[in-house]
């Protein structure tokens, strides 16, 4: 894995501007409902703010999922077995990943991430914690099928996708990702791969809205950082003080939506293009879908995975689901 590969994954113009970022922002700001894909929330400052969010009193998902991983190690070992190759979609968390690895004693660990820096850092930290484990980091966009290192070709695979990041995708993208995971893990060969995936659950609106609009305003900063990033990287002059963080439950789609709302009429430019927002108008910046047992099962089935076992934390806030890749179609 080389640094050069990391650079190649981000396509920059002669001024060093990330072309995909500029295209997504300009296209999104020209829409009637302004909307920018949530992945752009995560520059270095945004990633640090997200880390801070996971420690907030109101933000329960990280604690709830960790509780499940701590409590269910023995069952994971029984159902998943030892000696698998664990393929984590994302760089891995310093808390959650070791809990799983300790429980199932895999033969290899393959973290996949588009950000080479994060990948290298977390892979090195893990290798230190588990000196006997073979760690093969792969710098890649896991939204598409990824070729795994030849060292794990023959091994049984377990995909690991904690955090309910699947909830940040609209259903169509989520299904595409589940199918790509199936292809990456080699479904269709003799041995069907398994997937352990975190999915946050529908609950009281007040609890959800507080989790995404905390009293200390950390989530607000995380959201507003996107406008700051646009100004910094795309030569914009969005008046950030005229935007406020909005987090609201959309019951029709069972999701928390994050928006940046204009508190007065504003005009600004980004990358040389002009935009206006009327007071009250919003830029939609993130969805966080919440699931029921049935909607989670339905999504997994649509993506080619049959749910086998489901665990929740004591308070029933969050679920971790073990699924097995299915044959192409289930009769009837
Ligand atoms: C990364 N993802 C699962 C978080 C979530 O809960 O949807 C992102 C987040 N946005 C605001 N707070 C947390």
Tab-separated table of C-alpha atoms and ligand atoms in Angstrom:
chain	number	residue	atom	x	y	z
A	1	UNK	CA	0.000	0.000	0.000
A	2	UNK	CA	1.708	3.218	-1.070
A	3	UNK	CA	1.049	6.897	-0.482
A	4	UNK	CA	0.849	7.329	-4.251
A	5	UNK	CA	-2.264	5.167	-4.283
A	6	UNK	CA	-3.867	7.490	-1.747
A	7	UNK	CA	-3.311	10.487	-3.963
A	8	UNK	CA	-4.667	8.676	-7.004
A	9	UNK	CA	-8.009	8.045	-5.261
A	10	UNK	CA	-8.717	11.798	-5.009
A	11	UNK	CA	-8.891	13.499	-8.397
A	12	UNK	CA	-7.615	17.086	-7.982
A	13	UNK	CA	-7.427	19.878	-10.550
A	14	UNK	CA	-4.360	22.056	-11.152
A	15	UNK	CA	-5.309	24.238	-8.109
A	16	UNK	CA	-5.511	21.196	-5.852
A	17	UNK	CA	-9.324	21.277	-5.666
A	18	UNK	CA	-11.061	17.923	-5.246
A	19	UNK	CA	-13.084	17.729	-8.480
A	20	UNK	CA	-15.765	15.412	-7.114
A	21	UNK	CA	-16.313	17.727	-4.107
A	22	UNK	CA	-16.746	20.771	-6.370
A	23	UNK	CA	-19.122	18.914	-8.718
A	24	UNK	CA	-21.274	17.574	-5.878
A	25	UNK	CA	-21.471	20.958	-4.132
A	26	UNK	CA	-22.303	22.974	-7.265
A	27	UNK	CA	-24.857	20.446	-8.515
A	28	UNK	CA	-26.391	20.215	-5.040
A	29	UNK	CA	-26.675	23.972	-4.545
A	30	UNK	CA	-28.410	24.369	-7.917
A	31	UNK	CA	-31.232	21.960	-6.941
A	32	UNK	CA	-34.594	23.246	-5.801
A	33	UNK	CA	-34.112	21.493	-2.453
A	34	UNK	CA	-30.414	22.201	-1.973
A	35	UNK	CA	-28.601	19.012	-0.928
A	36	UNK	CA	-24.948	17.965	-0.560
A	37	UNK	CA	-23.915	14.301	-0.088
A	38	UNK	CA	-23.115	13.543	3.554
A	39	UNK	CA	-19.717	12.056	2.789
A	40	UNK	CA	-18.328	15.600	2.406
A	41	UNK	CA	-18.950	16.236	6.122
A	42	UNK	CA	-15.830	14.198	6.870
A	43	UNK	CA	-12.724	16.305	6.245
A	44	UNK	CA	-10.150	16.210	9.077
A	45	UNK	CA	-12.131	18.672	11.218
A	46	UNK	CA	-15.418	16.864	10.478
A	47	UNK	CA	-13.937	13.458	11.326
A	48	UNK	CA	-12.652	14.826	14.646
A	49	UNK	CA	-16.071	16.362	15.388
A	50	UNK	CA	-17.735	13.025	14.622
A	51	UNK	CA	-15.372	11.353	17.119
A	52	UNK	CA	-16.499	13.960	19.681
A	53	UNK	CA	-20.169	13.215	18.832
A	54	UNK	CA	-19.696	9.536	19.682
A	55	UNK	CA	-18.852	10.541	23.259
A	56	UNK	CA	-21.850	12.810	23.800
A	57	UNK	CA	-24.402	11.949	26.461
A	58	UNK	CA	-27.244	12.249	23.916
A	59	UNK	CA	-25.563	10.190	21.164
A	60	UNK	CA	-26.409	6.636	22.250
A	61	UNK	CA	-25.564	4.532	19.097
A	62	UNK	CA	-21.831	4.049	19.759
A	63	UNK	CA	-22.348	3.076	23.408
A	64	UNK	CA	-25.284	0.794	22.596
A	65	UNK	CA	-23.419	-1.070	19.846
A	66	UNK	CA	-20.304	-1.413	22.017
A	67	UNK	CA	-22.490	-2.863	24.782
A	68	UNK	CA	-23.706	-5.583	22.359
A	69	UNK	CA	-20.176	-6.380	21.192
A	70	UNK	CA	-19.025	-6.664	24.806
A	71	UNK	CA	-21.921	-8.837	25.924
A	72	UNK	CA	-22.229	-11.256	22.981
A	73	UNK	CA	-18.674	-12.364	22.296
A	74	UNK	CA	-19.375	-16.002	23.145
A	75	UNK	CA	-22.353	-16.162	20.780
A	76	UNK	CA	-20.334	-14.575	17.983
A	77	UNK	CA	-17.676	-17.241	18.526
A	78	UNK	CA	-20.281	-20.029	18.336
A	79	UNK	CA	-22.106	-18.725	15.271
A	80	UNK	CA	-19.201	-17.297	13.291
A	81	UNK	CA	-16.411	-19.640	14.353
A	82	UNK	CA	-12.660	-19.124	14.503
A	83	UNK	CA	-10.146	-18.702	11.678
A	84	UNK	CA	-12.166	-16.499	9.310
A	85	UNK	CA	-10.858	-13.516	7.374
A	86	UNK	CA	-12.651	-10.462	8.758
A	87	UNK	CA	-13.191	-7.775	6.119
A	88	UNK	CA	-14.155	-4.473	7.734
A	89	UNK	CA	-15.899	-1.894	5.540
A	90	UNK	CA	-14.222	1.248	6.923
A	91	UNK	CA	-11.010	1.780	8.872
A	92	UNK	CA	-12.190	0.179	12.063
A	93	UNK	CA	-12.825	1.634	15.473
A	94	UNK	CA	-10.261	1.383	18.231
A	95	UNK	CA	-12.944	0.051	20.590
A	96	UNK	CA	-15.410	-2.026	18.529
A	97	UNK	CA	-13.020	-3.892	16.219
A	98	UNK	CA	-10.833	-5.378	19.015
A	99	UNK	CA	-13.983	-6.623	20.795
A	100	UNK	CA	-15.004	-8.615	17.706
A	101	UNK	CA	-11.492	-9.855	16.916
A	102	UNK	CA	-10.943	-11.038	20.481
A	103	UNK	CA	-14.243	-12.943	20.411
A	104	UNK	CA	-13.831	-14.800	17.105
A	105	UNK	CA	-10.018	-15.117	16.752
A	106	UNK	CA	-9.829	-14.642	12.974
A	107	UNK	CA	-6.939	-15.760	10.765
A	108	UNK	CA	-6.732	-12.378	9.040
A	109	UNK	CA	-8.121	-8.862	9.227
A	110	UNK	CA	-8.675	-6.774	6.081
A	111	UNK	CA	-9.816	-3.166	6.664
A	112	UNK	CA	-11.017	-1.355	3.519
A	113	UNK	CA	-11.061	2.433	3.431
A	114	UNK	CA	-10.850	5.231	0.883
A	115	UNK	CA	-8.760	7.346	3.272
A	116	UNK	CA	-5.233	5.913	3.226
A	117	UNK	CA	-4.116	7.918	6.233
A	118	UNK	CA	-6.871	6.677	8.537
A	119	UNK	CA	-6.433	3.173	7.219
A	120	UNK	CA	-2.712	3.065	7.918
A	121	UNK	CA	-3.117	4.562	11.387
A	122	UNK	CA	-5.856	2.212	12.541
A	123	UNK	CA	-4.256	-0.863	10.910
A	124	UNK	CA	-0.980	-0.121	12.710
A	125	UNK	CA	-2.777	0.321	16.045
A	126	UNK	CA	-4.538	-3.002	15.569
A	127	UNK	CA	-1.424	-4.852	14.545
A	128	UNK	CA	0.142	-3.673	17.793
A	129	UNK	CA	-2.812	-4.958	19.848
A	130	UNK	CA	-2.910	-8.302	18.003
A	131	UNK	CA	0.715	-9.138	17.118
A	132	UNK	CA	-0.152	-12.633	15.839
A	133	UNK	CA	-2.926	-11.449	13.506
A	134	UNK	CA	-2.283	-10.989	9.767
A	135	UNK	CA	-3.493	-7.484	8.873
A	136	UNK	CA	-3.892	-6.591	5.173
A	137	UNK	CA	-5.215	-3.022	4.763
A	138	UNK	CA	-6.660	-2.160	1.346
A	139	UNK	CA	-7.086	1.442	0.209
A	140	UNK	CA	-10.255	1.344	-1.857
A	141	UNK	CA	-13.776	2.677	-2.283
A	142	UNK	CA	-15.862	-0.111	-0.776
A	143	UNK	CA	-19.045	1.202	-2.394
A	144	UNK	CA	-17.803	-0.826	-5.395
A	145	UNK	CA	-16.559	-4.405	-5.574
A	146	UNK	CA	-13.028	-4.565	-4.137
A	147	UNK	CA	-10.425	-7.179	-4.978
A	148	UNK	CA	-9.182	-8.685	-1.711
A	149	UNK	CA	-5.500	-9.562	-1.101
A	150	UNK	CA	-4.540	-12.973	-2.501
A	151	UNK	CA	-3.510	-14.075	1.016
A	152	UNK	CA	-7.193	-14.407	2.016
A	153	UNK	CA	-8.504	-16.004	-1.210
A	154	UNK	CA	-9.222	-19.409	0.271
A	155	UNK	CA	-10.445	-18.217	3.695
A	156	UNK	CA	-14.051	-18.116	4.878
A	157	UNK	CA	-15.090	-14.463	5.095
A	158	UNK	CA	-16.946	-12.332	7.603
A	159	UNK	CA	-17.853	-8.785	6.541
A	160	UNK	CA	-18.063	-6.285	9.431
A	161	UNK	CA	-19.935	-3.002	9.000
A	162	UNK	CA	-20.684	-1.493	12.425
A	163	UNK	CA	-21.923	1.995	13.322
A	164	UNK	CA	-25.178	1.978	11.315
A	165	UNK	CA	-23.391	3.800	8.499
A	166	UNK	CA	-25.781	1.919	6.204
A	167	UNK	CA	-28.432	4.255	7.663
A	168	UNK	CA	-26.721	7.263	6.093
A	169	UNK	CA	-27.629	5.936	2.632
A	170	UNK	CA	-30.945	6.115	0.817
A	171	UNK	CA	-32.416	2.644	0.234
A	172	UNK	CA	-31.233	2.370	-3.347
A	173	UNK	CA	-27.606	3.150	-2.442
A	174	UNK	CA	-27.796	0.872	0.597
A	175	UNK	CA	-28.939	-2.029	-1.584
A	176	UNK	CA	-26.159	-1.329	-4.109
A	177	UNK	CA	-23.635	-1.392	-1.255
A	178	UNK	CA	-24.968	-4.661	0.199
A	179	UNK	CA	-24.664	-6.242	-3.234
A	180	UNK	CA	-21.118	-4.916	-3.679
A	181	UNK	CA	-20.210	-6.367	-0.275
A	182	UNK	CA	-21.537	-9.726	-1.406
A	183	UNK	CA	-19.360	-9.555	-4.517
A	184	UNK	CA	-16.292	-8.359	-2.552
A	185	UNK	CA	-16.654	-11.203	-0.049
A	186	UNK	CA	-16.970	-13.739	-2.835
A	187	UNK	CA	-20.552	-14.940	-2.548
A	188	UNK	CA	-21.387	-17.636	-5.050
A	189	UNK	CA	-18.317	-19.741	-4.310
A	190	UNK	CA	-18.728	-22.918	-2.225
A	191	UNK	CA	-18.812	-21.146	1.115
A	192	UNK	CA	-21.313	-18.331	1.620
A	193	UNK	CA	-19.826	-15.335	3.442
A	194	UNK	CA	-21.328	-13.843	6.598
A	195	UNK	CA	-21.955	-10.188	7.409
A	196	UNK	CA	-22.175	-8.592	10.868
A	197	UNK	CA	-23.860	-5.227	10.454
A	198	UNK	CA	-25.005	-2.513	12.870
A	199	UNK	CA	-28.412	-0.944	12.283
A	200	UNK	CA	-29.872	1.756	14.538
A	201	UNK	CA	-33.517	1.348	15.568
A	202	UNK	CA	-36.629	3.549	15.338
A	203	UNK	CA	-37.444	5.055	18.722
A	204	UNK	CA	-38.959	8.029	20.437
A	205	UNK	CA	-38.709	11.182	18.330
A	206	UNK	CA	-37.332	13.262	21.254
A	207	UNK	CA	-34.509	10.800	21.888
A	208	UNK	CA	-33.573	10.787	18.203
A	209	UNK	CA	-33.728	14.529	17.733
A	210	UNK	CA	-31.615	15.097	20.864
A	211	UNK	CA	-29.011	12.610	19.595
A	212	UNK	CA	-28.580	14.751	16.472
A	213	UNK	CA	-28.974	18.166	18.132
A	214	UNK	CA	-27.016	17.915	21.384
A	215	UNK	CA	-27.060	20.562	24.074
A	216	UNK	CA	-23.347	21.380	23.678
A	217	UNK	CA	-23.807	22.055	19.952
A	218	UNK	CA	-21.136	19.600	18.781
A	219	UNK	CA	-23.399	18.139	16.071
A	220	UNK	CA	-24.239	21.688	14.987
A	221	UNK	CA	-20.508	22.403	14.585
A	222	UNK	CA	-20.126	19.144	12.617
A	223	UNK	CA	-22.876	20.287	10.232
A	224	UNK	CA	-21.669	23.910	9.942
A	225	UNK	CA	-18.144	22.659	9.259
A	226	UNK	CA	-19.396	21.653	5.809
A	227	UNK	CA	-20.110	25.307	4.941
A	228	UNK	CA	-16.684	26.276	6.323
A	229	UNK	CA	-15.069	23.539	4.227
A	230	UNK	CA	-16.833	24.803	1.090
A	231	UNK	CA	-15.576	28.336	1.777
A	232	UNK	CA	-12.037	27.108	2.407
A	233	UNK	CA	-11.643	24.551	-0.362
A	234	UNK	CA	-13.890	25.966	-3.085
A	235	UNK	CA	-13.239	29.675	-2.604
A	236	UNK	CA	-16.758	30.278	-1.282
A	237	UNK	CA	-18.114	33.159	0.800
A	238	UNK	CA	-21.129	31.514	2.451
A	239	UNK	CA	-22.020	33.630	5.523
A	240	UNK	CA	-21.757	30.793	8.032
A	241	UNK	CA	-23.195	32.975	10.810
A	242	UNK	CA	-26.434	33.163	8.787
A	243	UNK	CA	-26.862	29.351	8.876
A	244	UNK	CA	-28.199	27.254	11.711
A	245	UNK	CA	-28.078	23.524	12.333
A	246	UNK	CA	-31.412	21.743	12.025
A	247	UNK	CA	-32.040	18.073	12.917
A	248	UNK	CA	-35.581	16.768	12.416
A	249	UNK	CA	-37.306	13.409	12.309
A	250	UNK	CA	-38.939	12.580	8.953
A	251	UNK	CA	-41.547	9.991	9.878
A	252	UNK	CA	-42.458	9.060	6.283
A	253	UNK	CA	-38.925	7.883	5.600
A	254	UNK	CA	-38.032	6.869	9.174
A	255	UNK	CA	-34.964	9.057	9.244
A	256	UNK	CA	-33.295	11.957	10.999
A	257	UNK	CA	-32.480	14.665	8.494
A	258	UNK	CA	-29.772	17.245	9.051
A	259	UNK	CA	-30.090	20.583	7.285
A	260	UNK	CA	-28.335	23.957	7.289
A	261	UNK	CA	-31.082	26.578	7.474
A	262	UNK	CA	-30.723	30.246	6.461
A	263	UNK	CA	-31.808	32.565	9.304
A	264	UNK	CA	-32.109	35.493	6.837
A	265	UNK	CA	-32.029	36.012	3.071
A	266	UNK	CA	-28.464	35.482	1.851
A	267	UNK	CA	-26.458	35.540	-1.388
A	268	UNK	CA	-23.036	33.969	-1.875
A	269	UNK	CA	-20.680	32.497	-4.449
A	270	UNK	CA	-18.937	29.132	-4.559
A	271	UNK	CA	-16.252	28.328	-7.169
A	272	UNK	CA	-17.326	31.424	-9.089
A	273	UNK	CA	-21.052	30.494	-9.239
A	274	UNK	CA	-23.767	32.565	-7.532
A	275	UNK	CA	-26.479	31.285	-5.200
A	276	UNK	CA	-29.203	32.715	-2.992
A	277	UNK	CA	-31.154	31.324	-0.036
A	278	UNK	CA	-34.329	32.846	1.345
A	279	UNK	CA	-34.892	32.985	5.102
A	280	UNK	CA	-35.945	29.500	6.247
A	281	UNK	CA	-34.593	27.730	3.152
A	282	UNK	CA	-32.297	24.754	3.844
A	283	UNK	CA	-29.406	22.754	2.466
A	284	UNK	CA	-30.014	19.060	3.199
A	285	UNK	CA	-26.709	17.614	4.459
A	286	UNK	CA	-27.387	14.155	5.934
A	287	UNK	CA	-29.926	11.383	6.436
A	288	UNK	CA	-29.688	8.881	9.249
A	289	UNK	CA	-32.265	6.152	8.649
A	290	UNK	CA	-33.564	4.175	11.604
A	291	UNK	CA	-34.867	0.622	11.233
A	292	UNK	CA	-37.419	-1.758	12.647
A	293	UNK	CA	-36.748	-5.503	12.784
A	294	UNK	CA	-38.783	-5.905	9.595
A	295	UNK	CA	-37.382	-2.958	7.647
A	296	UNK	CA	-33.829	-4.088	8.496
A	297	UNK	CA	-34.580	-7.623	7.332
A	298	UNK	CA	-36.196	-6.350	4.147
A	299	UNK	CA	-33.211	-4.162	3.280
A	300	UNK	CA	-30.760	-7.007	3.893
A	301	UNK	CA	-32.816	-9.416	1.777
A	302	UNK	CA	-33.013	-6.868	-1.058
A	303	UNK	CA	-29.201	-6.660	-0.947
A	304	UNK	CA	-28.757	-10.466	-1.110
A	305	UNK	CA	-28.311	-11.247	2.594
A	306	UNK	CA	-30.496	-13.501	4.769
A	307	UNK	CA	-30.640	-12.410	8.440
A	308	UNK	CA	-29.648	-15.271	10.775
A	309	UNK	CA	-29.464	-13.733	14.233
A	310	UNK	CA	-30.159	-10.340	15.748
A	311	UNK	CA	-28.946	-8.796	18.998
A	312	UNK	CA	-29.935	-5.528	20.664
A	313	UNK	CA	-28.567	-3.657	23.670
A	314	UNK	CA	-30.434	-3.942	27.003
A	315	UNK	CA	-32.549	-0.870	26.262
A	316	UNK	CA	-33.411	-2.050	22.719
A	317	UNK	CA	-31.991	1.033	21.025
A	318	UNK	CA	-29.577	-0.493	18.508
A	319	UNK	CA	-29.277	-3.804	16.640
A	320	UNK	CA	-26.385	-5.891	15.412
A	321	UNK	CA	-27.431	-8.436	12.781
A	322	UNK	CA	-25.605	-11.515	11.529
A	323	UNK	CA	-26.602	-12.333	7.945
A	324	UNK	CA	-25.530	-14.905	5.382
A	325	UNK	CA	-25.214	-14.277	1.649
A	326	UNK	CA	-28.139	-15.896	-0.148
A	327	UNK	CA	-28.276	-17.665	-3.485
A	328	UNK	CA	-29.349	-15.363	-6.284
A	329	UNK	CA	-33.088	-15.938	-5.781
A	330	UNK	CA	-35.155	-17.588	-3.063
A	331	UNK	CA	-38.074	-19.688	-4.290
A	332	UNK	CA	-41.009	-19.327	-4.673
B	1	LIG	C1	-21.695	7.929	10.804
B	1	LIG	N1	-23.137	7.868	11.083
B	1	LIG	C2	-23.562	6.526	11.383
B	1	LIG	C3	-23.603	8.888	12.039
B	1	LIG	C4	-25.126	8.748	12.289
B	1	LIG	O1	-25.506	8.596	13.440
B	1	LIG	O2	-25.883	8.752	11.324
B	1	LIG	C5	-23.310	10.292	11.552
B	1	LIG	C6	-23.811	11.377	12.444
B	1	LIG	N2	-24.338	12.501	12.045
B	1	LIG	C7	-24.658	13.257	13.062
B	1	LIG	N3	-24.379	12.603	14.166
B	1	LIG	C8	-23.830	11.423	13.810
